[in-house]
XYZ file of C-alpha atoms in Angstrom:
739
model
C 79.314 49.754 75.732
C 80.145 52.014 78.632
C 78.103 55.041 79.456
C 79.449 58.562 79.716
C 80.500 59.484 83.264
C 77.783 61.211 85.314
C 80.263 63.551 86.993
C 83.295 65.513 86.337
C 85.948 64.111 88.542
C 87.662 67.597 89.137
C 84.557 69.382 90.064
C 82.054 66.815 91.209
C 79.460 68.539 88.618
C 77.826 66.886 85.533
C 80.000 67.425 82.497
C 79.248 70.255 80.326
C 77.088 72.093 82.834
C 77.331 75.573 84.124
C 78.250 79.004 83.097
C 81.055 79.868 80.457
C 83.268 80.799 83.393
C 82.797 77.376 85.138
C 83.499 75.508 81.955
C 86.535 77.723 81.366
C 87.767 77.044 84.678
C 87.321 73.299 84.428
C 89.064 72.999 81.064
C 92.070 74.950 82.473
C 92.145 73.004 85.660
C 91.763 69.610 84.016
C 94.456 70.413 81.220
C 96.730 72.551 83.460
C 99.930 71.672 82.138
C 98.863 72.350 78.591
C 97.384 75.761 79.562
C 100.661 76.728 81.369
C 102.617 75.555 78.284
C 100.401 77.510 75.995
C 100.903 80.700 77.835
C 104.573 80.020 78.084
C 104.740 79.633 74.360
C 102.683 82.579 73.522
C 104.879 84.843 75.700
C 108.073 83.408 74.365
C 106.707 83.818 70.825
C 105.636 87.277 71.220
C 108.905 88.327 72.915
C 110.989 86.595 69.842
C 108.875 88.548 67.416
C 109.124 91.773 69.115
C 112.871 91.417 69.417
C 113.019 90.557 65.807
C 111.046 93.535 64.514
C 111.948 95.907 67.281
C 109.845 98.741 68.540
C 108.643 101.835 66.656
C 107.514 104.051 69.297
C 106.922 107.547 68.392
C 105.229 110.656 69.839
C 102.453 112.121 67.924
C 101.812 115.641 69.421
C 100.237 116.990 66.510
C 97.122 119.027 67.160
C 95.061 119.493 63.968
C 93.085 122.834 64.154
C 95.440 124.599 66.601
C 97.368 127.687 66.018
C 100.716 126.023 66.905
C 100.001 123.169 64.329
C 99.086 125.761 61.665
C 102.467 127.571 62.201
C 104.403 124.320 62.126
C 102.786 123.071 58.878
C 103.259 126.493 57.265
C 106.911 126.362 58.099
C 107.172 122.809 56.775
C 105.421 123.783 53.527
C 107.987 126.629 53.079
C 110.799 124.418 53.879
C 111.990 126.713 56.503
C 114.973 125.772 58.572
C 112.661 126.664 61.676
C 110.513 123.682 60.743
C 113.109 121.322 62.319
C 113.940 121.328 65.949
C 117.026 122.989 67.255
C 119.542 122.451 70.154
C 121.531 125.108 71.996
C 125.203 124.555 72.688
C 125.529 126.761 75.737
C 129.073 127.966 76.831
C 130.280 130.016 79.691
C 133.692 131.525 80.299
C 134.333 133.369 83.472
C 135.293 136.892 83.276
C 138.949 136.247 84.586
C 139.669 134.072 81.523
C 138.343 136.826 79.291
C 134.812 135.559 78.655
C 133.638 133.537 75.420
C 135.261 136.167 73.036
C 138.542 135.417 74.445
C 140.922 134.109 71.838
C 141.759 130.939 73.788
C 138.097 130.163 74.059
C 137.494 130.925 70.384
C 140.168 128.717 69.462
C 138.517 125.707 71.043
C 134.814 126.668 70.270
C 135.067 127.160 66.577
C 136.488 123.854 65.677
C 134.031 122.127 67.811
C 131.258 123.878 65.973
C 132.694 122.996 62.667
C 132.837 119.269 63.602
C 129.069 119.458 64.991
C 128.035 120.827 61.620
C 129.346 117.714 59.815
C 127.532 115.365 62.069
C 124.580 113.343 60.960
C 121.111 114.841 61.706
C 122.418 118.438 61.676
C 121.027 120.960 59.194
C 123.072 123.948 60.098
C 124.893 125.663 62.810
C 124.888 129.338 63.788
C 127.920 130.434 65.724
C 127.805 132.933 68.620
C 130.757 134.699 66.976
C 128.364 135.394 63.936
C 125.609 137.005 66.138
C 126.236 139.568 68.798
C 122.762 138.700 70.034
C 123.982 135.245 71.107
C 126.418 136.509 73.675
C 125.354 137.764 77.015
C 125.768 141.482 78.046
C 128.765 140.616 80.279
C 130.264 138.438 77.642
C 130.478 135.284 79.818
C 127.539 133.196 78.350
C 127.038 132.352 74.827
C 125.044 129.902 72.699
C 125.412 128.236 69.334
C 122.077 127.155 67.491
C 122.149 123.736 66.027
C 119.244 123.111 63.797
C 118.370 119.525 63.429
C 116.951 117.900 60.115
C 114.014 116.736 61.820
C 112.015 116.920 65.126
C 113.184 115.834 68.591
C 110.896 112.711 68.010
C 112.543 111.720 64.700
C 116.155 112.571 64.945
C 118.007 109.282 66.310
C 119.250 109.785 69.864
C 122.752 108.435 68.756
C 122.995 111.454 66.538
C 122.166 113.936 69.498
C 124.489 112.025 71.847
C 127.367 112.607 69.355
C 126.733 116.443 69.350
C 126.761 116.153 73.474
C 130.060 114.306 73.083
C 131.522 117.053 70.756
C 130.446 119.796 73.072
C 131.945 118.071 76.047
C 135.312 117.882 74.355
C 136.006 121.609 74.672
C 135.633 121.435 78.510
C 138.757 119.083 78.669
C 142.357 120.097 79.608
C 141.485 122.736 82.102
C 140.235 125.179 79.498
C 137.912 126.705 82.009
C 134.889 126.458 79.519
C 131.635 125.138 80.707
C 129.527 123.556 78.019
C 125.974 122.159 77.926
C 123.533 121.096 75.479
C 119.808 122.031 75.726
C 116.579 121.686 73.901
C 114.045 118.952 73.557
C 116.186 116.517 71.597
C 118.869 116.619 74.232
C 116.344 115.915 77.037
C 114.995 112.992 74.923
C 118.585 111.399 74.384
C 119.223 111.757 78.210
C 115.850 110.449 79.418
C 115.864 107.331 81.834
C 113.143 104.549 82.435
C 111.488 103.532 85.516
C 114.746 102.588 87.381
C 113.923 100.022 90.129
C 110.392 100.962 90.362
C 108.974 97.856 88.963
C 111.153 95.694 90.995
C 110.235 97.598 94.119
C 106.547 97.596 93.493
C 106.761 93.648 92.784
C 108.672 93.099 96.068
C 106.245 95.105 98.173
C 103.258 93.232 96.445
C 104.842 89.796 97.317
C 105.513 90.891 100.911
C 101.798 91.974 101.344
C 100.720 88.854 99.839
C 102.696 86.652 102.119
C 101.399 88.396 105.070
C 97.810 87.975 103.766
C 97.964 84.348 103.134
C 100.812 83.134 105.190
C 102.486 80.863 102.210
C 104.913 81.993 99.708
C 103.356 79.561 97.140
C 99.953 81.063 97.658
C 101.371 84.449 97.582
C 103.221 83.830 94.335
C 100.416 82.702 92.123
C 98.940 86.301 91.667
C 102.539 87.696 91.066
C 103.278 84.822 88.612
C 99.916 85.567 86.728
C 100.743 89.288 86.526
C 104.270 88.519 85.204
C 102.900 86.378 82.452
C 100.452 88.793 81.452
C 102.880 91.843 81.555
C 105.489 89.854 79.746
C 103.153 89.077 76.899
C 101.845 92.588 76.821
C 105.193 94.186 76.455
C 105.833 92.148 73.267
C 102.332 92.965 71.830
C 102.672 96.604 72.311
C 106.106 96.629 70.633
C 104.418 94.884 67.746
C 101.492 97.387 67.805
C 103.762 100.283 67.536
C 104.514 99.427 63.982
C 100.655 99.722 63.169
C 99.730 102.597 65.311
C 101.360 105.690 66.928
C 102.291 104.523 70.322
C 104.338 107.128 72.599
C 107.698 106.076 73.774
C 106.578 106.638 77.541
C 103.872 103.788 77.085
C 105.843 100.897 78.283
C 106.524 102.113 81.939
C 102.795 103.206 82.152
C 101.716 99.766 80.753
C 103.983 98.022 83.377
C 102.508 100.163 86.028
C 98.911 99.169 85.324
C 99.582 95.884 84.289
C 101.418 94.824 87.514
C 98.755 96.487 89.664
C 95.865 95.174 87.771
C 97.268 91.567 87.188
C 98.035 91.011 90.733
C 94.596 92.576 91.900
C 92.464 90.458 89.471
C 94.361 87.233 90.525
C 93.828 88.159 94.085
C 90.158 88.649 93.825
C 89.831 85.207 92.234
C 92.242 83.452 94.581
C 90.522 84.924 97.702
C 87.247 83.503 96.411
C 88.994 80.152 95.938
C 90.374 80.301 99.259
C 86.931 80.730 100.737
C 85.511 77.835 98.850
C 88.309 75.606 100.326
C 87.412 76.846 103.895
C 83.929 75.852 103.151
C 85.036 72.269 102.549
C 85.080 72.191 98.699
C 87.747 70.155 96.710
C 90.282 72.065 94.877
C 88.538 71.458 91.482
C 85.333 72.378 92.946
C 86.787 75.643 94.493
C 88.411 76.739 91.272
C 85.056 76.210 89.250
C 83.253 78.138 92.038
C 85.742 81.021 92.230
C 85.689 81.586 88.498
C 81.942 81.317 88.332
C 81.755 84.210 91.098
C 84.886 86.196 91.282
C 85.858 85.346 87.648
C 82.593 87.282 86.508
C 83.580 90.194 88.551
C 86.990 90.237 87.116
C 85.591 90.022 83.471
C 83.127 92.961 84.321
C 85.908 94.988 86.193
C 88.204 94.604 83.129
C 85.565 95.417 80.481
C 84.944 98.655 82.506
C 88.687 99.579 82.594
C 88.871 99.046 78.931
C 85.907 101.147 78.212
C 87.215 103.970 80.273
C 90.574 103.803 78.286
C 88.768 103.662 75.122
C 87.025 106.892 76.094
C 90.373 108.645 75.451
C 89.518 108.206 71.848
C 87.023 110.744 72.063
C 89.546 113.360 72.864
C 91.020 112.975 69.498
C 94.719 113.576 70.683
C 97.140 111.199 68.885
C 99.473 111.164 71.720
C 96.940 109.757 73.989
C 95.169 107.403 71.666
C 98.106 104.941 71.290
C 98.717 104.948 75.083
C 95.019 104.207 75.639
C 95.006 101.387 73.228
C 98.249 99.909 74.658
C 97.119 99.986 78.245
C 93.690 98.773 77.400
C 95.354 95.767 75.536
C 97.536 95.234 78.798
C 94.255 95.095 80.757
C 92.674 92.612 78.435
C 95.937 90.290 78.542
C 95.831 90.543 82.370
C 92.337 89.743 82.495
C 92.503 86.725 80.152
C 95.505 85.417 82.395
C 93.371 85.610 85.530
C 90.636 83.617 83.781
C 92.704 81.011 82.119
C 96.229 80.795 83.454
C 95.329 81.084 87.161
C 92.961 77.973 87.137
C 95.898 76.180 85.653
C 98.222 77.228 88.589
C 95.563 76.198 91.018
C 95.384 72.944 89.282
C 99.221 72.512 89.897
C 99.407 73.659 93.430
C 95.757 73.234 94.594
C 96.706 70.284 96.951
C 99.509 71.999 98.729
C 97.419 75.272 99.068
C 94.522 73.367 100.444
C 96.712 71.757 103.139
C 97.967 75.120 104.122
C 94.581 76.534 104.152
C 93.041 73.975 106.192
C 95.814 73.941 108.629
C 95.856 77.467 109.110
C 92.053 77.528 109.803
C 92.621 74.788 112.346
C 95.233 76.803 114.128
C 92.867 79.566 114.103
C 90.065 77.714 115.639
C 92.273 75.983 118.327
C 93.317 79.483 119.414
C 89.643 80.662 119.769
C 90.202 83.394 117.445
C 87.084 85.006 115.742
C 86.191 83.893 112.139
C 87.587 85.636 109.333
C 85.454 88.907 108.555
C 84.239 89.333 111.943
C 86.004 92.718 112.543
C 84.867 93.943 109.206
C 81.242 92.916 110.146
C 81.667 94.928 113.435
C 83.074 97.909 111.432
C 80.113 97.772 108.990
C 77.644 97.815 111.990
C 79.410 100.846 113.424
C 79.213 102.697 110.157
C 75.377 101.821 109.640
C 74.541 102.855 113.197
C 75.995 106.560 112.239
C 75.744 106.758 108.595
C 75.555 110.504 108.376
C 78.572 111.133 110.743
C 80.481 108.782 108.318
C 79.170 110.587 105.194
C 80.008 114.125 106.542
C 83.542 113.367 107.952
C 84.536 111.542 104.677
C 82.944 114.066 102.360
C 84.488 117.021 104.086
C 87.901 115.441 103.999
C 87.788 114.428 100.457
C 86.356 117.742 99.483
C 89.280 119.580 101.140
C 91.822 117.517 99.400
C 89.999 117.769 95.983
C 89.942 121.701 96.404
C 93.392 122.401 94.953
C 92.344 120.643 91.749
C 90.388 123.638 90.917
C 93.525 125.658 90.322
C 95.125 122.858 88.380
C 97.395 124.290 85.633
C 98.221 121.937 82.762
C 101.420 122.116 80.777
C 104.621 119.911 80.083
C 107.837 119.967 82.358
C 110.755 121.411 80.579
C 114.392 121.126 81.296
C 114.040 123.281 84.512
C 112.581 120.210 86.138
C 115.348 117.921 85.037
C 118.033 116.631 87.426
C 120.866 119.216 87.914
C 123.455 116.773 86.448
C 121.752 116.609 83.177
C 123.068 118.550 80.228
C 119.470 120.003 79.434
C 119.133 121.357 83.058
C 122.746 122.815 83.265
C 122.066 124.549 79.680
C 118.764 125.744 80.916
C 120.320 127.414 83.933
C 122.987 128.923 81.934
C 120.734 130.521 79.373
C 118.540 131.748 82.168
C 121.780 133.325 83.991
C 123.039 134.892 80.850
C 119.754 136.066 79.012
C 116.878 135.891 81.437
C 114.406 133.208 82.259
C 112.236 133.674 79.067
C 115.061 132.615 76.931
C 114.456 128.984 77.520
C 110.886 129.170 75.871
C 110.930 131.446 73.017
C 107.776 131.825 71.026
C 108.223 131.238 67.239
C 105.850 133.878 65.551
C 105.513 133.041 61.880
C 104.739 135.897 59.587
C 103.216 135.245 55.960
C 103.043 138.308 53.926
C 106.379 139.657 52.625
C 109.303 141.652 54.294
C 107.185 144.620 55.470
C 104.831 142.364 57.420
C 107.789 140.900 58.997
C 109.150 144.014 60.000
C 106.055 145.234 61.373
C 105.708 142.047 63.357
C 108.954 142.645 65.054
C 108.242 146.210 65.969
C 104.815 145.109 67.353
C 106.476 142.315 69.519
C 109.290 144.622 70.767
C 106.398 146.983 71.972
C 104.431 144.291 73.682
C 104.901 144.117 77.612
C 106.213 140.693 78.782
C 108.629 140.335 75.681
C 112.245 140.960 76.490
C 113.719 140.604 73.161
C 113.340 139.534 69.543
C 115.436 138.248 66.807
C 115.608 139.603 63.202
C 113.017 137.942 60.968
C 114.294 134.362 59.727
C 113.461 133.806 56.274
C 112.441 130.391 54.663
C 115.202 128.745 52.899
C 116.239 130.229 49.550
C 115.065 127.042 47.582
C 111.519 127.166 49.357
C 108.491 127.440 47.091
C 106.105 130.297 47.746
C 103.482 129.637 50.028
C 100.375 130.987 48.366
C 102.618 133.674 46.671
C 103.640 135.212 50.151
C 107.028 135.111 51.890
C 107.393 133.423 55.077
C 109.547 134.252 57.802
C 109.828 133.603 61.601
C 110.475 136.144 64.448
C 111.609 134.393 67.813
C 110.260 136.309 70.765
C 111.687 135.881 74.262
C 109.304 136.329 77.104
C 110.444 137.964 80.311
C 109.043 135.069 82.257
C 109.884 131.367 82.292
C 108.292 128.985 80.193
C 106.240 127.314 82.869
C 105.147 130.639 84.343
C 101.546 131.703 84.367
C 102.724 134.937 82.875
C 104.038 133.166 79.640
C 100.607 131.641 79.219
C 98.946 134.992 79.561
C 101.344 136.268 76.976
C 100.431 133.789 74.450
C 96.808 134.482 74.872
C 97.417 138.283 74.589
C 99.441 137.998 71.340
C 96.661 135.827 69.807
C 93.554 137.709 70.759
C 94.860 141.286 70.789
C 98.267 142.121 69.350
C 98.320 139.967 66.311
C 94.756 140.342 65.047
C 95.209 144.166 65.120
C 98.483 143.823 63.176
C 96.632 141.747 60.532
C 94.175 144.362 60.104
C 96.985 146.925 59.741
C 99.385 145.241 57.259
C 97.119 142.510 55.627
C 99.630 139.721 56.478
C 98.928 136.552 58.379
C 100.642 135.787 61.845
C 100.761 132.499 63.835
C 101.983 131.905 67.231
C 104.051 128.522 67.382
C 106.903 126.770 68.927
C 107.048 124.374 71.809
C 105.848 126.891 74.376
C 102.615 127.724 72.497
C 102.082 124.209 71.499
C 102.141 123.237 75.164
C 99.212 125.835 75.682
C 97.380 124.475 72.804
C 97.571 120.932 74.133
C 96.477 121.935 77.427
C 93.599 124.035 76.181
C 92.426 121.054 73.945
C 92.585 118.650 76.725
C 90.636 121.009 78.993
C 88.001 121.824 76.281
C 87.487 118.099 75.495
C 87.599 116.696 79.170
C 83.723 117.127 79.834
C 82.847 114.965 76.687
C 85.315 112.442 77.780
C 83.944 112.240 81.355
C 80.541 112.143 80.102
C 81.338 109.028 77.827
C 83.083 107.006 80.385
C 80.633 107.583 83.208
C 77.758 107.224 81.001
C 78.922 103.710 79.677
C 79.972 102.690 83.089
C 76.656 103.481 84.463
C 74.802 101.633 82.015
C 76.948 98.448 82.652
C 76.143 98.890 86.546
C 72.552 99.335 85.818
C 72.423 96.103 83.821
C 74.369 94.122 86.302
C 72.766 95.191 89.601
C 69.447 96.199 88.085
C 69.247 99.213 90.060
C 68.904 103.179 89.281
C 70.616 104.493 92.292
C 73.568 102.200 92.536
C 75.210 103.520 89.211
C 74.518 107.093 90.262
C 76.080 106.450 93.590
C 79.246 104.758 92.043
C 79.772 107.418 89.505
C 79.438 110.360 92.050
C 81.754 108.519 94.685
C 84.449 107.781 91.850
C 84.439 111.431 90.743
C 85.115 112.634 94.191
C 88.011 110.182 94.799
C 89.604 111.097 91.462
C 89.200 114.747 92.292
C 90.948 114.285 95.527
C 93.963 112.342 93.907
C 94.360 115.314 91.280
C 94.226 117.682 94.159
C 97.033 115.605 95.782
C 99.031 115.898 92.519
C 98.427 119.650 92.364
C 99.654 120.302 95.823
C 102.846 118.194 95.323
C 103.935 119.006 91.799
C 102.335 122.352 91.042
C 102.798 123.895 94.467
C 105.966 122.285 95.375
C 105.072 120.406 98.501
C 107.624 118.029 100.116
C 110.602 119.835 98.300
C 109.405 119.151 94.704
C 110.335 121.664 92.152
C 107.035 123.307 91.265
C 105.629 123.386 87.829
C 102.499 122.582 85.904
C 100.881 119.215 85.893
C 101.575 117.110 82.620
C 98.570 117.990 80.381
C 97.608 114.396 79.797
C 97.912 113.197 83.457
C 94.270 114.252 84.401
C 92.569 112.158 81.655
C 94.889 109.287 82.065
C 94.311 109.168 85.687
C 90.773 109.322 85.272
C 90.427 106.692 82.751
C 92.521 104.356 84.786
C 91.367 105.229 88.213
C 87.708 105.286 87.258
C 88.096 101.841 85.660
C 90.198 100.295 88.638
C 87.773 101.732 91.194
C 84.956 99.749 89.681
C 86.826 96.544 90.572
C 86.388 97.237 94.343
C 82.875 98.633 93.585
C 81.740 95.558 91.872
C 83.540 93.182 94.104
C 81.936 94.555 97.284
C 78.403 95.095 95.656
C 78.141 91.890 94.158
C 78.608 90.102 97.338
C 75.976 92.753 99.038
C 73.547 92.038 96.202
C 74.195 88.150 96.611
C 73.158 88.571 100.215
C 70.255 90.895 99.403
C 68.910 88.350 96.799
C 69.013 85.711 99.465
C 67.837 87.465 102.658
C 66.065 90.768 101.313
C 67.583 92.489 104.516
C 69.459 95.572 103.298
C 71.340 96.233 106.592
C 72.472 92.602 106.937
C 73.624 92.317 103.316
C 75.859 95.185 103.801
C 77.199 93.752 106.787
C 77.722 90.482 105.167
C 79.272 91.982 102.046
C 81.675 94.067 103.790
C 82.696 91.152 106.174
C 83.346 88.890 103.092
C 85.337 91.491 100.999
C 86.840 93.947 103.343
C 89.939 92.034 103.962
C 90.410 91.256 100.203
C 89.742 94.869 99.180
C 92.159 96.203 101.653
C 94.804 93.872 100.766
C 94.205 94.396 96.891
C 94.290 98.273 97.458
C 97.769 97.808 99.564
C 99.245 96.028 96.612
C 97.982 98.561 93.989
C 99.293 101.249 96.348
C 102.650 99.779 96.703
C 103.187 99.065 93.031
C 101.966 102.698 92.073
C 103.814 104.542 94.873
C 107.058 102.609 93.766
C 107.051 104.700 90.541
C 107.822 107.625 92.760
C 111.204 106.302 92.658
C 111.386 107.027 88.953
C 113.535 109.893 87.710
C 110.820 110.896 85.271
C 108.485 113.506 86.561
C 105.598 112.361 84.557
C 105.798 108.732 86.073
C 106.055 110.345 89.481
C 103.010 112.144 88.963
C 101.252 109.127 87.628
C 102.300 107.105 90.551
C 101.359 109.520 93.146
C 97.901 110.083 91.560
C 97.101 106.452 91.099
C 98.455 105.459 94.704
C 96.320 108.274 96.402
C 93.209 107.437 94.364
C 93.292 103.873 95.215
C 94.051 104.629 98.868
C 91.189 106.807 99.189
C 88.793 104.673 97.115
C 89.614 101.470 99.125
C 89.585 103.042 102.637
C 87.343 106.099 102.495
C 84.864 105.229 99.782
C 84.460 101.407 100.147
C 84.756 101.111 103.908
C 83.083 104.330 105.007
C 80.965 106.125 102.360
C 79.307 103.200 100.456
C 78.217 101.323 103.680
C 76.655 104.616 104.900
C 74.986 105.471 101.665
C 73.536 101.877 101.417
C 72.277 102.043 104.933
C 70.528 105.503 104.216
C 69.073 104.322 100.765
C 68.028 100.989 102.454
C 65.640 98.987 99.970
C 65.538 101.811 97.806
C 69.060 101.187 96.750
C 67.928 98.219 94.539
C 64.856 99.959 93.106
C 64.349 99.629 89.309
C 61.252 100.829 87.369
C 59.242 98.032 85.937
C 59.435 99.330 82.264
C 63.146 99.608 82.642
C 63.399 96.224 84.064
C 61.704 94.725 81.228
C 64.094 96.406 78.661
C 67.417 95.664 80.414
C 69.206 92.300 79.878
C 69.704 90.036 82.775
C 73.431 89.959 83.780
C 74.451 88.203 86.798
C 77.907 88.252 88.821
C 77.071 85.882 91.493
C 77.651 82.164 90.651
C 75.052 79.595 90.981
C 77.433 77.108 92.686
C 78.851 79.460 95.521
C 77.597 77.255 98.249
C 79.599 73.985 97.089
C 81.002 72.138 100.041
C 78.440 73.144 102.624
């Protein structure tokens, strides 16, 4: 009878001992090919299922409790034609050709409109020849209104493209007619994806990793891990879209975050693995030690990101809840890949990586070069000698960059921000040329109360400063049931200002707080301001009103986690304050570029959900570096009890890794500036700037300076609170193997 082996051959430790992370690492390392095959099988299975069932992405921009949503529901209840979205087929014929009323132009336009009226997805078509108000004063520009049988989110893109193709047909044969199709559905039909952004980000990340490790194999492991995680997440989110409302812009955001986080997490673990090899550990021992130390950090950091994203649920905005759930799922999958797939890859390539690491270390020693981390140690000494100077310089710089965010104006990009080659942009410009800038963002003012109430509404709107023109009341369909016994109609009011102008926002507020309440007292009717422009204002106001609750939830939960991990009162407070500063500076940069038009960008409002998404993602990601740095500082503090030396040792051990990880994040995020989509550009810039400031200014300047000023007080925890808190450790017990 043989006895059980006293040691694990892969790790040199007694079998079954150690933390969950150690056992997980040992399991994946020993069964490396099974783990790799399992991951490959899962990714393939999820991909096949997602292709079989397809995706059901849909944007839920409903805002229960807002006036624009109430107006939309009233129109839908009354079965009004205005309840569906509409397109504008905009036409321009020069004066020298007789304008749009010329017989030659009319002979081409009218058959085209008749053809459009028969296309699927079209409810009705109103010709400019039936409505004098649809022709500009000089007779060169006109528009036909195409009412769809659904919203821009529900009408198939193929149906809209058929309308665009029909409109383009009138421009053929030297007719001299310009035609363009505008409206939300047209923009959606022409929208593009991320382009080459993902590929450029991956290539840049691989270059940085090769420069860091000097080996393509070593550099490729974090990238392969991230690709497995993102590949699985794409299929899972496509399947998830059948169960929850997931916006159609979620996949590029998910890939942006997944690639950055996946490479980042794998890099943190791989760096600790490489450090263990340099200490003389065998590949199996190094894998287990890396997962026991850096694996805990990755697990905690991933949980923090997920908590921050789940905080978006508190906003109660359907459009963001699905995005938050999808991105949180992506982070969860990347975290699992780092903890299970990466150890398997280290088992497969461990011997080759070990030879390269030891050979490179030998060459470094032969050249009498200082040990790794020496420069970062000297940097930490310099910062700690002048902590107040470091804090003041960094604080002033971040404060100056964050200042523009105080004037942040939320909204949504419209066709005026599209590329000049797109139909939606050409239609936007033609309508502004022929009818004024406000024509691209009409306000749909709904009247409930009969013909007299509707007539009084139009008179009041015509007398309101800031409104250039109005339409006659558009009644609900003849087959519509009564809405509470009162007739429902809509008056379209065209502002004198463009949809994105602040003057238009002020006009909406003035109508709701002054003009329409007074009219209701006079007529006894009910009036609601709706339409896309008003809905944008409601969305922005809702986000702004709920933002404090969201911030409090995310910051509070993250602070509690840090309190439990580092058993310190001041560390969570410091982390929360510095993270808020870096996020504010990032939003300031976004404001300068996209709202004020720096670097040639067309100015406009910042997408209404960008601040909350950037806050959730960046607050979670910045905790990666916070935890990674402080866990090493805390490890040295427990070992030596010297606050100054622990900061030096922590920064020396993590500075290079944090800088490299941040550089990879910045490259991946900044690559999305190449996207044609304005929303993705704002995401990319905001995340890249936030990570740059967090890794360089916060971690390398402000954190060492603050820890130096706090000294031993940084790790203070009242005794009663210490007894209540659970004991959570990030430092592995076997970090000194091989010494």
